[in-house]
PDB file of C-alpha atoms in Angstrom:
ATOM      1  CA  UNK A 315     -13.744 -24.805  36.958  1.00  0.00           C
ATOM      2  CA  UNK A 316     -14.227 -24.283  33.252  1.00  0.00           C
ATOM      3  CA  UNK A 317     -12.182 -21.842  31.398  1.00  0.00           C
ATOM      4  CA  UNK A 318     -13.695 -18.642  29.882  1.00  0.00           C
ATOM      5  CA  UNK A 319     -13.947 -18.221  26.711  1.00  0.00           C
ATOM      6  CA  UNK A 320     -11.759 -15.732  25.118  1.00  0.00           C
ATOM      7  CA  UNK A 321     -13.764 -13.243  22.469  1.00  0.00           C
ATOM      8  CA  UNK A 322     -12.138 -12.147  19.295  1.00  0.00           C
ATOM      9  CA  UNK A 323     -11.002  -8.740  19.180  1.00  0.00           C
ATOM     10  CA  UNK A 324     -12.510  -6.076  17.059  1.00  0.00           C
ATOM     11  CA  UNK A 325      -9.376  -6.495  14.079  1.00  0.00           C
ATOM     12  CA  UNK A 326      -9.978 -10.550  14.676  1.00  0.00           C
ATOM     13  CA  UNK A 327     -13.605  -9.982  13.999  1.00  0.00           C
ATOM     14  CA  UNK A 328     -12.886  -7.878  10.935  1.00  0.00           C
ATOM     15  CA  UNK A 329     -10.078 -10.238   9.243  1.00  0.00           C
ATOM     16  CA  UNK A 330     -12.709 -13.303   9.822  1.00  0.00           C
ATOM     17  CA  UNK A 331     -15.232 -11.695   8.339  1.00  0.00           C
ATOM     18  CA  UNK A 332     -13.556 -10.624   5.507  1.00  0.00           C
ATOM     19  CA  UNK A 333     -12.002 -13.693   5.195  1.00  0.00           C
ATOM     20  CA  UNK A 334     -15.445 -15.494   4.705  1.00  0.00           C
ATOM     21  CA  UNK A 335     -16.396 -13.138   2.195  1.00  0.00           C
ATOM     22  CA  UNK A 336     -13.482 -13.584  -0.306  1.00  0.00           C
ATOM     23  CA  UNK A 337     -13.686 -17.451   0.175  1.00  0.00           C
ATOM     24  CA  UNK A 338     -17.114 -17.668  -0.368  1.00  0.00           C
ATOM     25  CA  UNK A 339     -18.553 -14.967  -2.861  1.00  0.00           C
ATOM     26  CA  UNK A 340     -14.673 -14.773  -5.106  1.00  0.00           C
ATOM     27  CA  UNK A 341     -14.035 -11.256  -6.701  1.00  0.00           C
ATOM     28  CA  UNK A 342     -15.505  -9.405  -9.468  1.00  0.00           C
ATOM     29  CA  UNK A 343     -14.602  -5.595 -10.878  1.00  0.00           C
ATOM     30  CA  UNK A 344     -16.168  -3.680  -7.813  1.00  0.00           C
ATOM     31  CA  UNK A 345     -13.469  -5.235  -5.522  1.00  0.00           C
ATOM     32  CA  UNK A 346     -10.634  -4.645  -7.390  1.00  0.00           C
ATOM     33  CA  UNK A 347      -8.342  -1.982  -6.200  1.00  0.00           C
ATOM     34  CA  UNK A 348      -4.750  -0.959  -8.031  1.00  0.00           C
ATOM     35  CA  UNK A 349      -1.511  -0.281  -6.582  1.00  0.00           C
ATOM     36  CA  UNK A 350       1.435   0.829  -8.403  1.00  0.00           C
ATOM     37  CA  UNK A 351       3.935  -2.219  -9.133  1.00  0.00           C
ATOM     38  CA  UNK A 352       7.194  -0.238  -7.239  1.00  0.00           C
ATOM     39  CA  UNK A 353       4.988  -0.238  -4.807  1.00  0.00           C
ATOM     40  CA  UNK A 354       4.241  -3.445  -4.084  1.00  0.00           C
ATOM     41  CA  UNK A 355       8.155  -3.947  -4.497  1.00  0.00           C
ATOM     42  CA  UNK A 356       9.227  -1.670  -2.080  1.00  0.00           C
ATOM     43  CA  UNK A 357       7.590   0.341   0.313  1.00  0.00           C
ATOM     44  CA  UNK A 358       7.160   3.507   2.186  1.00  0.00           C
ATOM     45  CA  UNK A 359       8.027   4.122   5.613  1.00  0.00           C
ATOM     46  CA  UNK A 360       5.818   2.403   8.261  1.00  0.00           C
ATOM     47  CA  UNK A 361       6.167   4.919  10.779  1.00  0.00           C
ATOM     48  CA  UNK A 362       7.085   8.616  10.233  1.00  0.00           C
ATOM     49  CA  UNK A 363      10.722   9.178   9.869  1.00  0.00           C
ATOM     50  CA  UNK A 364      10.509  12.405  11.788  1.00  0.00           C
ATOM     51  CA  UNK A 365      10.511  16.069  10.396  1.00  0.00           C
ATOM     52  CA  UNK A 366      14.534  16.106   9.894  1.00  0.00           C
ATOM     53  CA  UNK A 367      14.494  13.038   7.012  1.00  0.00           C
ATOM     54  CA  UNK A 368      13.826  14.338   4.045  1.00  0.00           C
ATOM     55  CA  UNK A 369      14.894  11.025   1.657  1.00  0.00           C
ATOM     56  CA  UNK A 370      13.519   7.392   2.040  1.00  0.00           C
ATOM     57  CA  UNK A 371      15.002   4.750   0.538  1.00  0.00           C
ATOM     58  CA  UNK A 372      14.544   1.157   0.373  1.00  0.00           C
ATOM     59  CA  UNK A 373      15.572  -1.565  -2.092  1.00  0.00           C
ATOM     60  CA  UNK A 374      14.297  -4.854  -3.267  1.00  0.00           C
ATOM     61  CA  UNK A 375      16.141  -7.120  -5.602  1.00  0.00           C
ATOM     62  CA  UNK A 376      16.679  -4.920  -8.884  1.00  0.00           C
ATOM     63  CA  UNK A 377      14.770  -2.124  -7.692  1.00  0.00           C
ATOM     64  CA  UNK A 378      15.313   1.008  -5.475  1.00  0.00           C
ATOM     65  CA  UNK A 379      12.306   3.370  -4.443  1.00  0.00           C
ATOM     66  CA  UNK A 380      13.810   6.832  -3.264  1.00  0.00           C
ATOM     67  CA  UNK A 381      10.588   9.341  -1.504  1.00  0.00           C
ATOM     68  CA  UNK A 382      11.597  12.528  -1.328  1.00  0.00           C
ATOM     69  CA  UNK A 383       9.759  14.882   0.886  1.00  0.00           C
ATOM     70  CA  UNK A 384       8.979  17.954  -0.720  1.00  0.00           C
ATOM     71  CA  UNK A 385       7.554  21.859   0.448  1.00  0.00           C
ATOM     72  CA  UNK A 386       4.262  23.501   0.284  1.00  0.00           C
ATOM     73  CA  UNK A 387       3.268  27.497  -0.497  1.00  0.00           C
ATOM     74  CA  UNK A 388       1.279  28.459   2.900  1.00  0.00           C
ATOM     75  CA  UNK A 389       0.175  31.776   1.999  1.00  0.00           C
ATOM     76  CA  UNK A 390      -0.313  32.412   5.971  1.00  0.00           C
ATOM     77  CA  UNK A 391       3.074  32.618   6.384  1.00  0.00           C
ATOM     78  CA  UNK A 392       3.827  33.577   2.935  1.00  0.00           C
ATOM     79  CA  UNK A 393       6.675  30.831   2.585  1.00  0.00           C
ATOM     80  CA  UNK A 394       7.282  27.450   1.654  1.00  0.00           C
ATOM     81  CA  UNK A 395       7.074  25.087   4.052  1.00  0.00           C
ATOM     82  CA  UNK A 396       8.564  21.765   4.432  1.00  0.00           C
ATOM     83  CA  UNK A 397       5.533  18.964   4.579  1.00  0.00           C
ATOM     84  CA  UNK A 398       7.559  15.725   5.578  1.00  0.00           C
ATOM     85  CA  UNK A 399       7.569  12.006   4.098  1.00  0.00           C
ATOM     86  CA  UNK A 400       4.060  10.052   3.967  1.00  0.00           C
ATOM     87  CA  UNK A 401       4.310   6.733   5.665  1.00  0.00           C
ATOM     88  CA  UNK A 402       2.124   4.433   7.460  1.00  0.00           C
ATOM     89  CA  UNK A 403      -1.521   2.896   6.751  1.00  0.00           C
ATOM     90  CA  UNK A 404      -3.419   5.859   5.455  1.00  0.00           C
ATOM     91  CA  UNK A 405      -0.681   6.610   3.043  1.00  0.00           C
ATOM     92  CA  UNK A 406      -1.107   3.141   1.575  1.00  0.00           C
ATOM     93  CA  UNK A 407      -4.801   3.068   0.886  1.00  0.00           C
ATOM     94  CA  UNK A 408      -5.270   6.918  -0.083  1.00  0.00           C
ATOM     95  CA  UNK A 409      -2.875   5.625  -2.871  1.00  0.00           C
ATOM     96  CA  UNK A 410      -4.387   2.487  -3.879  1.00  0.00           C
ATOM     97  CA  UNK A 411      -7.773   4.433  -3.892  1.00  0.00           C
ATOM     98  CA  UNK A 412      -6.831   7.492  -6.281  1.00  0.00           C
ATOM     99  CA  UNK A 413      -4.934   4.960  -8.438  1.00  0.00           C
ATOM    100  CA  UNK A 414      -8.785   2.813  -8.861  1.00  0.00           C
ATOM    101  CA  UNK A 415     -10.614   5.870  -9.031  1.00  0.00           C
ATOM    102  CA  UNK A 416      -7.910   7.130 -12.012  1.00  0.00           C
ATOM    103  CA  UNK A 417      -7.953   3.155 -13.799  1.00  0.00           C
ATOM    104  CA  UNK A 418     -11.723   2.878 -13.487  1.00  0.00           C
ATOM    105  CA  UNK A 419     -12.405   6.449 -15.119  1.00  0.00           C
ATOM    106  CA  UNK A 420      -9.430   6.089 -17.379  1.00  0.00           C
ATOM    107  CA  UNK A 421      -8.570   9.870 -16.203  1.00  0.00           C
ATOM    108  CA  UNK A 422      -5.679  11.466 -14.452  1.00  0.00           C
ATOM    109  CA  UNK A 423      -8.359  13.461 -13.310  1.00  0.00           C
ATOM    110  CA  UNK A 424      -9.595  12.344  -9.667  1.00  0.00           C
ATOM    111  CA  UNK A 425     -13.246  13.216  -8.607  1.00  0.00           C
ATOM    112  CA  UNK A 426     -12.250  12.785  -4.249  1.00  0.00           C
ATOM    113  CA  UNK A 427     -15.003  15.190  -3.052  1.00  0.00           C
ATOM    114  CA  UNK A 428     -17.279  12.106  -2.452  1.00  0.00           C
ATOM    115  CA  UNK A 429     -15.267   9.346  -3.611  1.00  0.00           C
ATOM    116  CA  UNK A 430     -12.620   9.979  -0.829  1.00  0.00           C
ATOM    117  CA  UNK A 431     -15.144  10.145   1.854  1.00  0.00           C
ATOM    118  CA  UNK A 432     -17.041   7.158   0.729  1.00  0.00           C
ATOM    119  CA  UNK A 433     -13.684   5.297   0.457  1.00  0.00           C
ATOM    120  CA  UNK A 434     -12.618   6.346   3.957  1.00  0.00           C
ATOM    121  CA  UNK A 435     -16.103   4.704   5.526  1.00  0.00           C
ATOM    122  CA  UNK A 436     -15.958   1.644   3.406  1.00  0.00           C
ATOM    123  CA  UNK A 437     -12.357   0.391   4.924  1.00  0.00           C
ATOM    124  CA  UNK A 438     -13.708   0.901   8.143  1.00  0.00           C
ATOM    125  CA  UNK A 439     -12.086   3.871   9.181  1.00  0.00           C
ATOM    126  CA  UNK A 440     -14.153   6.807  11.242  1.00  0.00           C
ATOM    127  CA  UNK A 441     -15.076  10.200   9.738  1.00  0.00           C
ATOM    128  CA  UNK A 442     -13.982  11.993  12.711  1.00  0.00           C
ATOM    129  CA  UNK A 443     -11.759  14.861  12.949  1.00  0.00           C
ATOM    130  CA  UNK A 444      -9.259  12.856  13.808  1.00  0.00           C
ATOM    131  CA  UNK A 445      -9.191  10.645  11.537  1.00  0.00           C
ATOM    132  CA  UNK A 446      -9.786  13.394   8.685  1.00  0.00           C
ATOM    133  CA  UNK A 447      -6.965  15.322   9.671  1.00  0.00           C
ATOM    134  CA  UNK A 448      -4.571  12.328   9.678  1.00  0.00           C
ATOM    135  CA  UNK A 449      -5.847  11.339   6.060  1.00  0.00           C
ATOM    136  CA  UNK A 450      -5.603  14.853   4.876  1.00  0.00           C
ATOM    137  CA  UNK A 451      -1.953  14.864   5.920  1.00  0.00           C
ATOM    138  CA  UNK A 452      -1.087  11.716   4.440  1.00  0.00           C
ATOM    139  CA  UNK A 453      -2.106  13.297   1.103  1.00  0.00           C
ATOM    140  CA  UNK A 454      -0.942  16.393   1.408  1.00  0.00           C
ATOM    141  CA  UNK A 455       2.791  14.648   2.206  1.00  0.00           C
ATOM    142  CA  UNK A 456       2.206  12.221  -0.733  1.00  0.00           C
ATOM    143  CA  UNK A 457       0.837  15.470  -3.187  1.00  0.00           C
ATOM    144  CA  UNK A 458       4.500  17.303  -2.462  1.00  0.00           C
ATOM    145  CA  UNK A 459       6.293  14.210  -2.597  1.00  0.00           C
ATOM    146  CA  UNK A 460       8.272  12.919  -5.767  1.00  0.00           C
ATOM    147  CA  UNK A 461       8.967   9.115  -6.120  1.00  0.00           C
ATOM    148  CA  UNK A 462      12.198   8.022  -7.780  1.00  0.00           C
ATOM    149  CA  UNK A 463      12.338   4.413  -9.170  1.00  0.00           C
ATOM    150  CA  UNK A 464      15.731   3.262 -10.051  1.00  0.00           C
ATOM    151  CA  UNK A 465      16.619  -0.417 -11.769  1.00  0.00           C
ATOM    152  CA  UNK A 466      19.935  -2.272 -12.171  1.00  0.00           C
ATOM    153  CA  UNK A 467      20.430  -4.204 -15.593  1.00  0.00           C
ATOM    154  CA  UNK A 468      19.991  -8.162 -14.766  1.00  0.00           C
ATOM    155  CA  UNK A 469      22.597  -8.628 -16.872  1.00  0.00           C
ATOM    156  CA  UNK A 470      24.915  -5.758 -15.804  1.00  0.00           C
ATOM    157  CA  UNK A 471      24.993  -4.693 -12.341  1.00  0.00           C
ATOM    158  CA  UNK A 472      26.936  -1.170 -13.108  1.00  0.00           C
ATOM    159  CA  UNK A 473      24.050  -0.321 -15.761  1.00  0.00           C
ATOM    160  CA  UNK A 474      20.685   1.037 -14.578  1.00  0.00           C
ATOM    161  CA  UNK A 475      18.312   3.596 -15.104  1.00  0.00           C
ATOM    162  CA  UNK A 476      16.104   6.059 -13.568  1.00  0.00           C
ATOM    163  CA  UNK A 477      12.483   7.496 -13.010  1.00  0.00           C
ATOM    164  CA  UNK A 478      11.479  10.314 -11.290  1.00  0.00           C
ATOM    165  CA  UNK A 479       8.077  10.593 -10.896  1.00  0.00           C
ATOM    166  CA  UNK A 480       5.469  13.344  -9.070  1.00  0.00           C
ATOM    167  CA  UNK A 481       2.196  11.601  -8.206  1.00  0.00           C
ATOM    168  CA  UNK A 482      -0.374  14.693  -8.538  1.00  0.00           C
ATOM    169  CA  UNK A 483      -0.120  17.868 -10.041  1.00  0.00           C
ATOM    170  CA  UNK A 484      -2.276  19.723  -8.110  1.00  0.00           C
ATOM    171  CA  UNK A 485      -4.506  20.083  -4.823  1.00  0.00           C
ATOM    172  CA  UNK A 486      -5.493  22.327  -2.558  1.00  0.00           C
ATOM    173  CA  UNK A 487      -2.854  21.572   0.239  1.00  0.00           C
ATOM    174  CA  UNK A 488      -4.591  23.992   3.308  1.00  0.00           C
ATOM    175  CA  UNK A 489      -7.724  22.901   4.361  1.00  0.00           C
ATOM    176  CA  UNK A 490     -10.532  24.517   6.856  1.00  0.00           C
ATOM    177  CA  UNK A 491      -9.313  24.661  10.389  1.00  0.00           C
ATOM    178  CA  UNK A 492     -13.144  23.953  11.184  1.00  0.00           C
ATOM    179  CA  UNK A 493     -12.936  20.561  11.277  1.00  0.00           C
ATOM    180  CA  UNK A 494     -16.316  19.443  12.573  1.00  0.00           C
ATOM    181  CA  UNK A 495     -17.851  20.841   9.496  1.00  0.00           C
ATOM    182  CA  UNK A 496     -18.783  18.149   6.825  1.00  0.00           C
ATOM    183  CA  UNK A 497     -15.638  16.287   5.158  1.00  0.00           C
ATOM    184  CA  UNK A 498     -14.102  18.882   2.963  1.00  0.00           C
ATOM    185  CA  UNK A 499     -11.944  18.037   0.026  1.00  0.00           C
ATOM    186  CA  UNK A 500     -10.972  19.727  -3.441  1.00  0.00           C
ATOM    187  CA  UNK A 501     -13.256  18.344  -5.648  1.00  0.00           C
ATOM    188  CA  UNK A 502     -10.711  17.371  -8.059  1.00  0.00           C
ATOM    189  CA  UNK A 503      -7.101  16.071  -8.016  1.00  0.00           C
ATOM    190  CA  UNK A 504      -5.198  15.548 -11.399  1.00  0.00           C
ATOM    191  CA  UNK A 505      -2.017  13.125 -11.427  1.00  0.00           C
ATOM    192  CA  UNK A 506       0.808  13.991 -13.077  1.00  0.00           C
ATOM    193  CA  UNK A 507       1.030  12.822 -17.034  1.00  0.00           C
ATOM    194  CA  UNK A 508       3.950  10.597 -16.308  1.00  0.00           C
ATOM    195  CA  UNK A 509       2.723   8.898 -13.256  1.00  0.00           C
ATOM    196  CA  UNK A 510      -0.916   8.573 -14.508  1.00  0.00           C
ATOM    197  CA  UNK A 511       0.893   6.707 -18.026  1.00  0.00           C
ATOM    198  CA  UNK A 512       3.279   4.289 -15.699  1.00  0.00           C
ATOM    199  CA  UNK A 513       0.375   3.488 -13.388  1.00  0.00           C
ATOM    200  CA  UNK A 514      -1.667   2.312 -16.653  1.00  0.00           C
ATOM    201  CA  UNK A 515       1.281   0.160 -17.825  1.00  0.00           C
ATOM    202  CA  UNK A 516       1.786  -1.043 -14.117  1.00  0.00           C
ATOM    203  CA  UNK A 517      -0.948  -1.409 -12.109  1.00  0.00           C
ATOM    204  CA  UNK A 518      -1.025  -4.429  -9.370  1.00  0.00           C
ATOM    205  CA  UNK A 519      -4.993  -5.305  -9.019  1.00  0.00           C
ATOM    206  CA  UNK A 520      -6.028  -6.370  -5.205  1.00  0.00           C
ATOM    207  CA  UNK A 521      -8.946  -6.757  -3.476  1.00  0.00           C
ATOM    208  CA  UNK A 522     -10.234  -4.065  -1.714  1.00  0.00           C
ATOM    209  CA  UNK A 523     -12.129  -6.272   0.767  1.00  0.00           C
ATOM    210  CA  UNK A 524      -8.668  -7.669   1.671  1.00  0.00           C
ATOM    211  CA  UNK A 525      -7.265  -3.714   2.264  1.00  0.00           C
ATOM    212  CA  UNK A 526      -9.946  -2.998   4.512  1.00  0.00           C
ATOM    213  CA  UNK A 527      -9.366  -5.565   6.848  1.00  0.00           C
ATOM    214  CA  UNK A 528      -5.444  -4.945   7.057  1.00  0.00           C
ATOM    215  CA  UNK A 529      -6.117  -1.472   7.196  1.00  0.00           C
ATOM    216  CA  UNK A 530      -4.469  -1.249  10.949  1.00  0.00           C
ATOM    217  CA  UNK A 531      -0.936  -2.777   9.664  1.00  0.00           C
ATOM    218  CA  UNK A 532       1.549  -1.191   7.249  1.00  0.00           C
ATOM    219  CA  UNK A 533       3.384  -4.114   7.272  1.00  0.00           C
ATOM    220  CA  UNK A 534       0.532  -6.170   6.174  1.00  0.00           C
ATOM    221  CA  UNK A 535      -0.776  -3.863   3.739  1.00  0.00           C
ATOM    222  CA  UNK A 536       2.731  -4.213   2.393  1.00  0.00           C
ATOM    223  CA  UNK A 537       2.936  -8.323   2.181  1.00  0.00           C
ATOM    224  CA  UNK A 538      -0.210  -8.498   0.835  1.00  0.00           C
ATOM    225  CA  UNK A 539       0.348  -6.077  -2.360  1.00  0.00           C
ATOM    226  CA  UNK A 540       3.920  -7.848  -2.495  1.00  0.00           C
ATOM    227  CA  UNK A 541       2.246 -11.238  -2.724  1.00  0.00           C
ATOM    228  CA  UNK A 542      -0.683 -10.065  -5.046  1.00  0.00           C
ATOM    229  CA  UNK A 543       1.699  -9.421  -7.783  1.00  0.00           C
ATOM    230  CA  UNK A 544       4.412 -12.086  -7.262  1.00  0.00           C
ATOM    231  CA  UNK A 545       2.549 -15.234  -6.650  1.00  0.00           C
ATOM    232  CA  UNK A 546       1.123 -15.479 -10.101  1.00  0.00           C
ATOM    233  CA  UNK A 547       4.152 -14.618 -11.711  1.00  0.00           C
ATOM    234  CA  UNK A 548       6.144 -17.603 -10.464  1.00  0.00           C
ATOM    235  CA  UNK A 549       6.702 -20.309 -12.251  1.00  0.00           C
ATOM    236  CA  UNK A 550       4.388 -23.466 -12.197  1.00  0.00           C
ATOM    237  CA  UNK A 551       7.424 -26.122 -12.573  1.00  0.00           C
ATOM    238  CA  UNK A 552       9.752 -24.027 -10.561  1.00  0.00           C
ATOM    239  CA  UNK A 553       8.727 -22.596  -6.982  1.00  0.00           C
ATOM    240  CA  UNK A 554      11.074 -19.612  -5.471  1.00  0.00           C
ATOM    241  CA  UNK A 555      13.024 -19.623  -2.558  1.00  0.00           C
ATOM    242  CA  UNK A 556      12.494 -16.047  -0.735  1.00  0.00           C
ATOM    243  CA  UNK A 557      15.599 -16.308   2.432  1.00  0.00           C
ATOM    244  CA  UNK A 558      14.736 -14.704   5.660  1.00  0.00           C
ATOM    245  CA  UNK A 559      17.492 -12.311   5.055  1.00  0.00           C
ATOM    246  CA  UNK A 560      16.070 -10.905   1.972  1.00  0.00           C
ATOM    247  CA  UNK A 561      12.585 -10.739   3.274  1.00  0.00           C
ATOM    248  CA  UNK A 562      13.866  -8.570   6.284  1.00  0.00           C
ATOM    249  CA  UNK A 563      15.916  -6.269   3.455  1.00  0.00           C
ATOM    250  CA  UNK A 564      12.452  -5.606   2.426  1.00  0.00           C
ATOM    251  CA  UNK A 565       9.839  -5.428   5.191  1.00  0.00           C
ATOM    252  CA  UNK A 566      12.311  -5.497   8.407  1.00  0.00           C
ATOM    253  CA  UNK A 567      12.936  -1.846   8.638  1.00  0.00           C
ATOM    254  CA  UNK A 568      13.068  -0.774  11.950  1.00  0.00           C
ATOM    255  CA  UNK A 569      14.013  -3.931  13.396  1.00  0.00           C
ATOM    256  CA  UNK A 570      17.346  -4.706  14.097  1.00  0.00           C
ATOM    257  CA  UNK A 571      17.252  -8.172  15.699  1.00  0.00           C
ATOM    258  CA  UNK A 572      16.458 -11.147  13.084  1.00  0.00           C
ATOM    259  CA  UNK A 573      14.620 -13.369  15.966  1.00  0.00           C
ATOM    260  CA  UNK A 574      12.064 -10.187  16.797  1.00  0.00           C
ATOM    261  CA  UNK A 575      11.277  -9.708  12.697  1.00  0.00           C
ATOM    262  CA  UNK A 576      10.752 -13.429  12.064  1.00  0.00           C
ATOM    263  CA  UNK A 577       8.159 -13.223  15.018  1.00  0.00           C
ATOM    264  CA  UNK A 578       6.495 -10.260  13.956  1.00  0.00           C
ATOM    265  CA  UNK A 579       6.774 -11.015  10.226  1.00  0.00           C
ATOM    266  CA  UNK A 580       5.202 -14.650  10.986  1.00  0.00           C
ATOM    267  CA  UNK A 581       2.176 -13.445  13.179  1.00  0.00           C
ATOM    268  CA  UNK A 582       1.081 -10.768  10.281  1.00  0.00           C
ATOM    269  CA  UNK A 583       1.660 -13.157   7.564  1.00  0.00           C
ATOM    270  CA  UNK A 584      -0.766 -15.286   8.877  1.00  0.00           C
ATOM    271  CA  UNK A 585      -3.341 -12.298   8.580  1.00  0.00           C
ATOM    272  CA  UNK A 586      -2.384 -11.676   5.157  1.00  0.00           C
ATOM    273  CA  UNK A 587      -3.208 -15.287   4.430  1.00  0.00           C
ATOM    274  CA  UNK A 588      -6.415 -15.003   5.577  1.00  0.00           C
ATOM    275  CA  UNK A 589      -7.412 -12.450   3.314  1.00  0.00           C
ATOM    276  CA  UNK A 590      -5.588 -14.842   0.189  1.00  0.00           C
ATOM    277  CA  UNK A 591      -7.039 -17.847   0.908  1.00  0.00           C
ATOM    278  CA  UNK A 592      -5.853 -19.093  -2.875  1.00  0.00           C
ATOM    279  CA  UNK A 593      -2.109 -18.219  -2.074  1.00  0.00           C
ATOM    280  CA  UNK A 594       0.360 -21.145  -1.743  1.00  0.00           C
ATOM    281  CA  UNK A 595       3.396 -20.502   0.886  1.00  0.00           C
ATOM    282  CA  UNK A 596       5.191 -22.362   2.914  1.00  0.00           C
ATOM    283  CA  UNK A 597       8.203 -22.049   5.170  1.00  0.00           C
ATOM    284  CA  UNK A 598      11.475 -23.830   4.788  1.00  0.00           C
ATOM    285  CA  UNK A 599      13.352 -25.286   8.049  1.00  0.00           C
ATOM    286  CA  UNK A 600      13.420 -21.760   9.404  1.00  0.00           C
ATOM    287  CA  UNK A 601      15.920 -20.343   6.262  1.00  0.00           C
ATOM    288  CA  UNK A 602      12.712 -18.608   4.670  1.00  0.00           C
ATOM    289  CA  UNK A 603       9.821 -19.111   2.443  1.00  0.00           C
ATOM    290  CA  UNK A 604       9.015 -20.924  -0.809  1.00  0.00           C
ATOM    291  CA  UNK A 605       6.488 -19.557  -3.163  1.00  0.00           C
ATOM    292  CA  UNK A 606       4.245 -21.258  -5.220  1.00  0.00           C
ATOM    293  CA  UNK A 607       2.341 -20.413  -7.845  1.00  0.00           C
ATOM    294  CA  UNK A 608      -1.097 -19.046  -7.435  1.00  0.00           C
ATOM    295  CA  UNK A 609      -3.946 -17.174  -8.792  1.00  0.00           C
ATOM    296  CA  UNK A 610      -3.975 -13.320  -8.058  1.00  0.00           C
ATOM    297  CA  UNK A 611      -6.327 -11.351  -5.707  1.00  0.00           C
ATOM    298  CA  UNK A 612      -8.573 -10.331  -8.550  1.00  0.00           C
ATOM    299  CA  UNK A 613      -8.752 -12.861 -11.507  1.00  0.00           C
ATOM    300  CA  UNK A 614      -7.255 -11.387 -14.892  1.00  0.00           C
ATOM    301  CA  UNK A 615     -10.416 -11.611 -16.504  1.00  0.00           C
ATOM    302  CA  UNK A 616     -11.544  -9.139 -14.599  1.00  0.00           C
ATOM    303  CA  UNK A 617      -8.712  -7.015 -15.138  1.00  0.00           C
ATOM    304  CA  UNK A 618      -9.013  -7.089 -18.792  1.00  0.00           C
ATOM    305  CA  UNK A 619     -12.648  -5.794 -18.637  1.00  0.00           C
ATOM    306  CA  UNK A 620     -11.425  -2.633 -16.431  1.00  0.00           C
ATOM    307  CA  UNK A 621      -8.820  -2.039 -18.841  1.00  0.00           C
ATOM    308  CA  UNK A 622     -11.199  -1.820 -22.007  1.00  0.00           C
TER     309      UNK A 622
END
């Protein structure tokens, strides 16, 4: 009896299609999307930490990220209400989109009325009521949160400095009840000056097609962003070794067993490398990964054009 041919899933088809496009077509200005460098090293939660958790902390090397959930005024109750921490794939994708609009326009004021709707469709998400509510909820959480970035000195571990940033200065936090209407957004949002200046100096260019292909998996988005800012900075003559313990500290929140984390990470990394075909990585004797100097996802000459 002949074996039945196994069909590819919708996600597998999307990953392969994007891989072929990136491999054959290369990258141009339209493919560039940006994430802040601190969020390419330390990351938001994968899942909802719960309504009782107001602070999220994550460390990688000499960098520490803390995200503090905030409150928002609800005119219906005439009270400030706890919103919660941003989490999951949509918070990452929204941030990347808003960052990119600000960088490409060289302005902290971002038009989201049309651009966000188009972006949601472009990355393969539906514009049904459930998805829109989820996107709006993550935007609310991002709006009310404060991001703190702490760094220790490489020369003196007892010395450090901290930067506290609000991302968005103002936004209409409460949306119409009727989700059957067209996608409704406030026409603009305004990034805080501190965040905008920091973004201009520390934005990492990524490939929007890759983010769209990986939009189902928060860990995949984080691994891709990490490699996108890391590999092109590796010394050509001296590859960097990253132990499994360090990888678990960086990407393994929620995984108590190293064995399970390795299993999930290896599978996820395969999907990521499909979207970053120029990445040069190998595993060493079940001890960790060796990172080799690799071209960035978006060529430097394209980034230079955008910054002019």
